[in-house]
Tab-separated table of C-alpha atoms in Angstrom:
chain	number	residue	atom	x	y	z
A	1	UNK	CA	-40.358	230.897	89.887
A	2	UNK	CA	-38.481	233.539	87.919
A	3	UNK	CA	-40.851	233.741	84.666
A	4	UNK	CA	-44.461	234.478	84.047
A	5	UNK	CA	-44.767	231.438	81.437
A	6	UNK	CA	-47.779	229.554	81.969
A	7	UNK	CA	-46.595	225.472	83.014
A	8	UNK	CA	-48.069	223.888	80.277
A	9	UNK	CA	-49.023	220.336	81.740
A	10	UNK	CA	-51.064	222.173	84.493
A	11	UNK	CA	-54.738	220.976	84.691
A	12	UNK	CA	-57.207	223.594	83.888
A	13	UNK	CA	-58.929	224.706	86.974
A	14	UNK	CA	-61.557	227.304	87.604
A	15	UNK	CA	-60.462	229.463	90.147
A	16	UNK	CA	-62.797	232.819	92.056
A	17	UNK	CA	-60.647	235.261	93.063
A	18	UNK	CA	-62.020	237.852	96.450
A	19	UNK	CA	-60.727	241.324	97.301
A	20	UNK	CA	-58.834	240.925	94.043
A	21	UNK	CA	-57.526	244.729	93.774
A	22	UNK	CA	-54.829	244.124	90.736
A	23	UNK	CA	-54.930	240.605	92.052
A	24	UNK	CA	-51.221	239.702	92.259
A	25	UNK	CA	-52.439	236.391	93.777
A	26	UNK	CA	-54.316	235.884	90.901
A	27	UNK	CA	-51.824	236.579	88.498
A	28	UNK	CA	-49.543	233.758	90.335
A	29	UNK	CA	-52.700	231.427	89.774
A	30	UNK	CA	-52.909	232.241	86.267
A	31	UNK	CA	-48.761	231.783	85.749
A	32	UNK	CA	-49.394	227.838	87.058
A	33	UNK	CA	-52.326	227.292	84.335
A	34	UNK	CA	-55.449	228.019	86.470
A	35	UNK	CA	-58.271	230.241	84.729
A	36	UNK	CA	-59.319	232.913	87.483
A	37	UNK	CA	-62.388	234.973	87.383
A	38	UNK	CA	-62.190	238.308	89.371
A	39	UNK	CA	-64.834	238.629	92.198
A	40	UNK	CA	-65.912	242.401	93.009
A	41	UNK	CA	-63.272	245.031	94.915
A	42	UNK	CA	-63.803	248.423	96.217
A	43	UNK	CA	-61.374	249.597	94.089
A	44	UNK	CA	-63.503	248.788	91.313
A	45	UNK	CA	-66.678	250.197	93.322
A	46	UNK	CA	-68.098	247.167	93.561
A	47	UNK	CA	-68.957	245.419	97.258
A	48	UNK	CA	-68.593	242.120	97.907
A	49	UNK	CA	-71.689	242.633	100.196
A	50	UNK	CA	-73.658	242.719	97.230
A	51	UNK	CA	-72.195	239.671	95.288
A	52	UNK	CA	-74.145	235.943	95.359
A	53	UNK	CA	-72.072	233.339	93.351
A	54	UNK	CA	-73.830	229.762	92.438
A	55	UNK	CA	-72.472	226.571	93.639
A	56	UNK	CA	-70.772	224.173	91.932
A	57	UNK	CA	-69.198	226.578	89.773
A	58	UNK	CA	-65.857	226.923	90.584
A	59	UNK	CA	-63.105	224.390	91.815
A	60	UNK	CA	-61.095	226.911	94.223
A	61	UNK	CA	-61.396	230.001	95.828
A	62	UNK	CA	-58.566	232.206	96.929
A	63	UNK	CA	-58.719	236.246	98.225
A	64	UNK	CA	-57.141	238.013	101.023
A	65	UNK	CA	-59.522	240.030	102.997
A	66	UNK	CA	-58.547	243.514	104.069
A	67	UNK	CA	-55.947	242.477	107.483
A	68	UNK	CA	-55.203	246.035	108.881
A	69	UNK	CA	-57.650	245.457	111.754
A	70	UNK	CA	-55.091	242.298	112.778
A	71	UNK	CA	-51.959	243.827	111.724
A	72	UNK	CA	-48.890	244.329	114.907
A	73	UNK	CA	-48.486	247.640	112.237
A	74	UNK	CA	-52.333	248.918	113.706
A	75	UNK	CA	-51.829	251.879	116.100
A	76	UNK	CA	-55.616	252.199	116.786
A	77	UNK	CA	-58.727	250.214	117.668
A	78	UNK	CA	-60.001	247.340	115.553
A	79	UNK	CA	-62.820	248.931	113.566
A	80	UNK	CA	-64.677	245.447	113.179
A	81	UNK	CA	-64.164	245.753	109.348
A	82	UNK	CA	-61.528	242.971	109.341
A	83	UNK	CA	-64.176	240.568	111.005
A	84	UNK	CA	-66.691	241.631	108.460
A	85	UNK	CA	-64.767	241.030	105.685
A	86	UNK	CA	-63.775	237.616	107.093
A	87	UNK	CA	-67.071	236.491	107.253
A	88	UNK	CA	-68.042	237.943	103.497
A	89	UNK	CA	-65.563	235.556	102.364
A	90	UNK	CA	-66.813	232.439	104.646
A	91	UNK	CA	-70.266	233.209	103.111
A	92	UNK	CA	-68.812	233.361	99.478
A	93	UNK	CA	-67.487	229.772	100.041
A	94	UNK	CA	-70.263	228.093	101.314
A	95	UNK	CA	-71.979	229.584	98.969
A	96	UNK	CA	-69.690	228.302	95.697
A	97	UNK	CA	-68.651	225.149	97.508
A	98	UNK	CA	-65.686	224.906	95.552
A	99	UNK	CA	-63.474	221.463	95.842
A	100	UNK	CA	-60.764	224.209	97.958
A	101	UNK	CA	-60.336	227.387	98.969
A	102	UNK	CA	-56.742	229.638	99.978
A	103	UNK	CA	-56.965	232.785	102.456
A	104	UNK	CA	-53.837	234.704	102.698
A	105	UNK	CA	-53.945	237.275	105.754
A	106	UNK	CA	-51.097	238.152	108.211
A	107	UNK	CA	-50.496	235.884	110.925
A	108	UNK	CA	-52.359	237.608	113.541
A	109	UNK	CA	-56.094	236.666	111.394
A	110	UNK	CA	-58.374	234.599	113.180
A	111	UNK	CA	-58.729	230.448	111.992
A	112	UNK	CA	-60.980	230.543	109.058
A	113	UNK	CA	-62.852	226.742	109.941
A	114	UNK	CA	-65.080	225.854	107.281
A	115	UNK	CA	-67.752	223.483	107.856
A	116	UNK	CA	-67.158	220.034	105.104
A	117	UNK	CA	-63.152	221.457	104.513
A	118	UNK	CA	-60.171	220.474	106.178
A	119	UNK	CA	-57.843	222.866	107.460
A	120	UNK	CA	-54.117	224.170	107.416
A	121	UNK	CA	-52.578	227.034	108.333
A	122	UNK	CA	-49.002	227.777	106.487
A	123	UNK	CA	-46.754	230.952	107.038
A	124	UNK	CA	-44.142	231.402	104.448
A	125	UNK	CA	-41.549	234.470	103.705
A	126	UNK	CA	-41.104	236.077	100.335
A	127	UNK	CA	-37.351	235.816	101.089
A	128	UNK	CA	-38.639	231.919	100.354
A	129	UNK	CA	-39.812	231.740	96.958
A	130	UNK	CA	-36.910	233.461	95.268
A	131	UNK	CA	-37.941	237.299	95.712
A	132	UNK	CA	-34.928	239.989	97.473
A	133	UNK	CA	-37.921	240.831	99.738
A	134	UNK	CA	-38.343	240.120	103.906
A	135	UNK	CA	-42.087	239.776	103.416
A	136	UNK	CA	-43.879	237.357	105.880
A	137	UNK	CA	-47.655	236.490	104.722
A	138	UNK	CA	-50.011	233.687	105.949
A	139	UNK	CA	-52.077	231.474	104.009
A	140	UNK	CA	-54.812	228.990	105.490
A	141	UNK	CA	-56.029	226.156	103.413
A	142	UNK	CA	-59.116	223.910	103.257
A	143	UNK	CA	-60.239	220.996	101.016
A	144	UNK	CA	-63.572	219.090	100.769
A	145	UNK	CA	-61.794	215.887	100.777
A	146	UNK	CA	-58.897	216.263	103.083
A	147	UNK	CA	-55.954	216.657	100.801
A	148	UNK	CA	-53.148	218.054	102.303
A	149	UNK	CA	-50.693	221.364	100.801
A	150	UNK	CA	-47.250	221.231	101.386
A	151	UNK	CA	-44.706	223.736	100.204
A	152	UNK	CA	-41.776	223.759	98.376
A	153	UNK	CA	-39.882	226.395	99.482
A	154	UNK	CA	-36.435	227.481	98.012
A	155	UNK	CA	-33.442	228.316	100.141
A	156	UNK	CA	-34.009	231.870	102.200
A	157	UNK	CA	-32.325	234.795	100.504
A	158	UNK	CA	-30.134	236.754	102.668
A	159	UNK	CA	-29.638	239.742	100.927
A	160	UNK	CA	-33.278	240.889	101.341
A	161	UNK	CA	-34.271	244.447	101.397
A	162	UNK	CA	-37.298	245.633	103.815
A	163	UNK	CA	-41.375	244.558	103.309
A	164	UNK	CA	-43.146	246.749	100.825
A	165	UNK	CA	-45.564	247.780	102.346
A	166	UNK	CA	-49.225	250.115	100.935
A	167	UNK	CA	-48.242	253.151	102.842
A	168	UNK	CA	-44.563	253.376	101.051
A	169	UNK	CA	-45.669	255.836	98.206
A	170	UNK	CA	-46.422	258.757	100.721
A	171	UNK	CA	-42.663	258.112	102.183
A	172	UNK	CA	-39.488	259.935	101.882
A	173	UNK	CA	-36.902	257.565	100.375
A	174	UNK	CA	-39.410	255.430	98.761
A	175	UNK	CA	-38.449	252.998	96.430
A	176	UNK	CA	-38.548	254.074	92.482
A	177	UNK	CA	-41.824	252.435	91.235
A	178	UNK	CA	-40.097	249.517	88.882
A	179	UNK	CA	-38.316	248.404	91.767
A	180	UNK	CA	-41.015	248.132	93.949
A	181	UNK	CA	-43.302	246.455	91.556
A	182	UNK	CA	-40.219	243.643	90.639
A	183	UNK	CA	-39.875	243.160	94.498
A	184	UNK	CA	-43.498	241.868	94.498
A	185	UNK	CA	-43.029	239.871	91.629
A	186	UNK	CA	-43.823	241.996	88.572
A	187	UNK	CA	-40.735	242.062	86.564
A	188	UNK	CA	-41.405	244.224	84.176
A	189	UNK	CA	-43.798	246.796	86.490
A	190	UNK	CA	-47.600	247.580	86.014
A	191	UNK	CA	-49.134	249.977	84.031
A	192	UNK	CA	-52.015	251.440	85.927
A	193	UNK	CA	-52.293	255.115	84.740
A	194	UNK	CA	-55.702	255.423	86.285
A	195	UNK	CA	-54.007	255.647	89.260
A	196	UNK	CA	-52.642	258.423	91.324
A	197	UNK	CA	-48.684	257.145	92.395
A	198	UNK	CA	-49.793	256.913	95.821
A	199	UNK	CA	-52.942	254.373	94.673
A	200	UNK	CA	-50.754	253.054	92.610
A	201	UNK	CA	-47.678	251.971	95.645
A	202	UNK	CA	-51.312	251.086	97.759
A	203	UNK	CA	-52.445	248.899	95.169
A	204	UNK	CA	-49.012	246.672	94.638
A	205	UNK	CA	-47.901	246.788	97.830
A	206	UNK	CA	-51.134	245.547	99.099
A	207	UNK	CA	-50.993	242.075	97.001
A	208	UNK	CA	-49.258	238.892	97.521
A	209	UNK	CA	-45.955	238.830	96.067
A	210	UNK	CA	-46.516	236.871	92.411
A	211	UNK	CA	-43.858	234.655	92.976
A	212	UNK	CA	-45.666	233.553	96.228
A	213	UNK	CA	-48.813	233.156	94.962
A	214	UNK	CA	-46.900	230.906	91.993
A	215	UNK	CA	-45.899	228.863	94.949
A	216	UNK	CA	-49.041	228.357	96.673
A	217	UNK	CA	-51.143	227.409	93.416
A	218	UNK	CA	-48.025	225.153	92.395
A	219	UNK	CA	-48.496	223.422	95.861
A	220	UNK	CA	-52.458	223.176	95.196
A	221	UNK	CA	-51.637	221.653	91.519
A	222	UNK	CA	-49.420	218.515	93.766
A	223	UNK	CA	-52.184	217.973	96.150
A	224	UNK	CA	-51.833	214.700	98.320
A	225	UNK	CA	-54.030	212.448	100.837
A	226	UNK	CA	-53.285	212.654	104.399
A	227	UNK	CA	-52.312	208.793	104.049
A	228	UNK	CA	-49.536	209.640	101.384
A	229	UNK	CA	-48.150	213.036	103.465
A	230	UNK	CA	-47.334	214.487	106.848
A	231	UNK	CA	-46.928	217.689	107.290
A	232	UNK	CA	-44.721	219.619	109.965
A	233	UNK	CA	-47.226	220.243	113.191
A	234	UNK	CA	-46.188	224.102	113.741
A	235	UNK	CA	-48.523	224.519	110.065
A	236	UNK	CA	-45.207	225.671	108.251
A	237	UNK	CA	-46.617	223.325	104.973
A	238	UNK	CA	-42.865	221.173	105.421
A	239	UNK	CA	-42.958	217.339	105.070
A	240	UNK	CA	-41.732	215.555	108.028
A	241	UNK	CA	-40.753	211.696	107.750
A	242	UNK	CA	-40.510	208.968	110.006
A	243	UNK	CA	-41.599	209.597	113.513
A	244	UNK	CA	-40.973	213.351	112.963
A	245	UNK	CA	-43.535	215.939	114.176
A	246	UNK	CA	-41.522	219.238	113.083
A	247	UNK	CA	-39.839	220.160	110.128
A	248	UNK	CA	-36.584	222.260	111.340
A	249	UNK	CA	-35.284	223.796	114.971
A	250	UNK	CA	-37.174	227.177	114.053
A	251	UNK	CA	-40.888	224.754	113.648
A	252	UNK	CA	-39.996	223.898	117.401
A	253	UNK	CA	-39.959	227.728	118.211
A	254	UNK	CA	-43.004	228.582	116.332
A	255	UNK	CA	-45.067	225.539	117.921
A	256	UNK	CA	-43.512	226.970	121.710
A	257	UNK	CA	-44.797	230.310	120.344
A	258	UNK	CA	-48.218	229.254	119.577
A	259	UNK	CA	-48.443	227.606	123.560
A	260	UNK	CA	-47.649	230.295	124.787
A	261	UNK	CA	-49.722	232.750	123.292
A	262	UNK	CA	-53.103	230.081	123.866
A	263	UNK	CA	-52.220	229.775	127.928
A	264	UNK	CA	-51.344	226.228	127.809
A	265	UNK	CA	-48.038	225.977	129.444
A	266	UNK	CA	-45.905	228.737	131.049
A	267	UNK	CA	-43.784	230.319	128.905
A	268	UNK	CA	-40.272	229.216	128.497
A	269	UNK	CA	-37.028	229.834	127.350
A	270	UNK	CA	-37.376	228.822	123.677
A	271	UNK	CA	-40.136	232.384	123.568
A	272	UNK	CA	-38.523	234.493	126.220
């Protein structure tokens, strides 16, 4: 995942891409040999309120709707725009009725359950698919048939340097832009001179991380049935085999985690 070179045995899939902004997921689509079509963004001053699509159209979906309103970051009230948002994109789905669809939020979003889709929820690190960046994001997954994502991830860099995040332009001690833009997966930067530097740090920092996004479509391009895969239980997007359920020690923590936090068992030493 180091290159931007199209994989030239990928089939060519039709792909809608939601809350694009410079669309650093799509980008990652497009590297893999997908053909994406940009949906409307405020940043663009179009509304996605105002956008129908017709159905049958596309073969995926993909889009991460705005997350501050379920960040840990938030320091105030949910404003209800986050649920909103959610909802624009369930209604953009049901209304393409793609084959699939990918949602990539932070791990705090709500389960996006689509009526006629399976579903999967995988969270995977930056610090995972090659990139010097401690970057946690969350993707769920759904398919009209039931196929099933897994993951290839690499081995976990250690010598990571902190999340870039939208706000880091208006810091002191910001990163210089080229660095920032090659921690997210852009090599060789982005030229956006419409943009003010702080829109511009806003506008990377915002996206999922190319490589990432590389990762996921790669994952969507090796597709299997749920008779031919199983996947780790905690929703980490591992294979298990034999009479597995989890992947690794740290799947045991996360499934704990998730018990906890739903009132099913007291907690126990694993979370405290």
């Amino acid at each position: 995942m180091t290159d931007q070179v199209a994989s030239p045995a990928a089939p060519s899939q039709l792909v809608l891409s939601l809350f694009p902004g410079v669309d650093l997921l799509g980008r990652g689509f497009e590297a893999e040999g997908f053909s994406v079509v940009r949906g409307p963004d405020l940043i663009y001053g179009s509304d996605i309120r105002q956008f129908r699509v017709v159905a049958g159209r596309f073969d995926g979906v993909i889009g991460g709707p705005p997350c501050p309103d379920f960040s840990k970051a938030r320091r105030s009230e949910p404003s209800g725009y986050g649920l909103e948002m959610l909802a624009e994109f369930r209604r953009v789905v049901l209304e393409a009725r793609p084959t699939w669809w990918l949602m990539e939020n932070v791990a705090g979003v709500p389960d996006m359950v689509l009526p006629g889709y399976s579903h999967q929820r995988i969270d995977i690190n930056a610090s995972e698919c090659g990139l010097q960046q401690n970057r946690l994001r969350h993707f769920q997954f759904g398919h009209g048939d039931g196929l099933v994502l897994t993951v290839k991830r690499l081995p976990v860099r250690t010598d990571v340097e902190p999340c870039c995040t939208a706000s880091e332009g208006s810091q002191l001690g910001k990163r210089d832009w080229l660095r920032f833009c090659q921690l997210q997966g852009l090599r060789d930067g982005i030229d956006l001179p419409a943009f003010t530097l702080g829109a511009r740090y806003r506008a990377v920092g915002n996206g999922v991380p190319v490589d990432m996004a590389r990762m996921m479509a790669s994952g969507i391009l090796s597709l299997r049935g749920s008779d031919d895969v199983r996947v780790c239980q905690c929703g980490c997007g591992r294979e298990v085999e034999g009479r597995a359920r989890l992947a690794k020690p740290a799947c045991r923590k996360r499934q704990q985690r998730k018990r906890d936090s739903a009132g099913v068992i007291h907690s126990s030493s694993v979370t405290l």
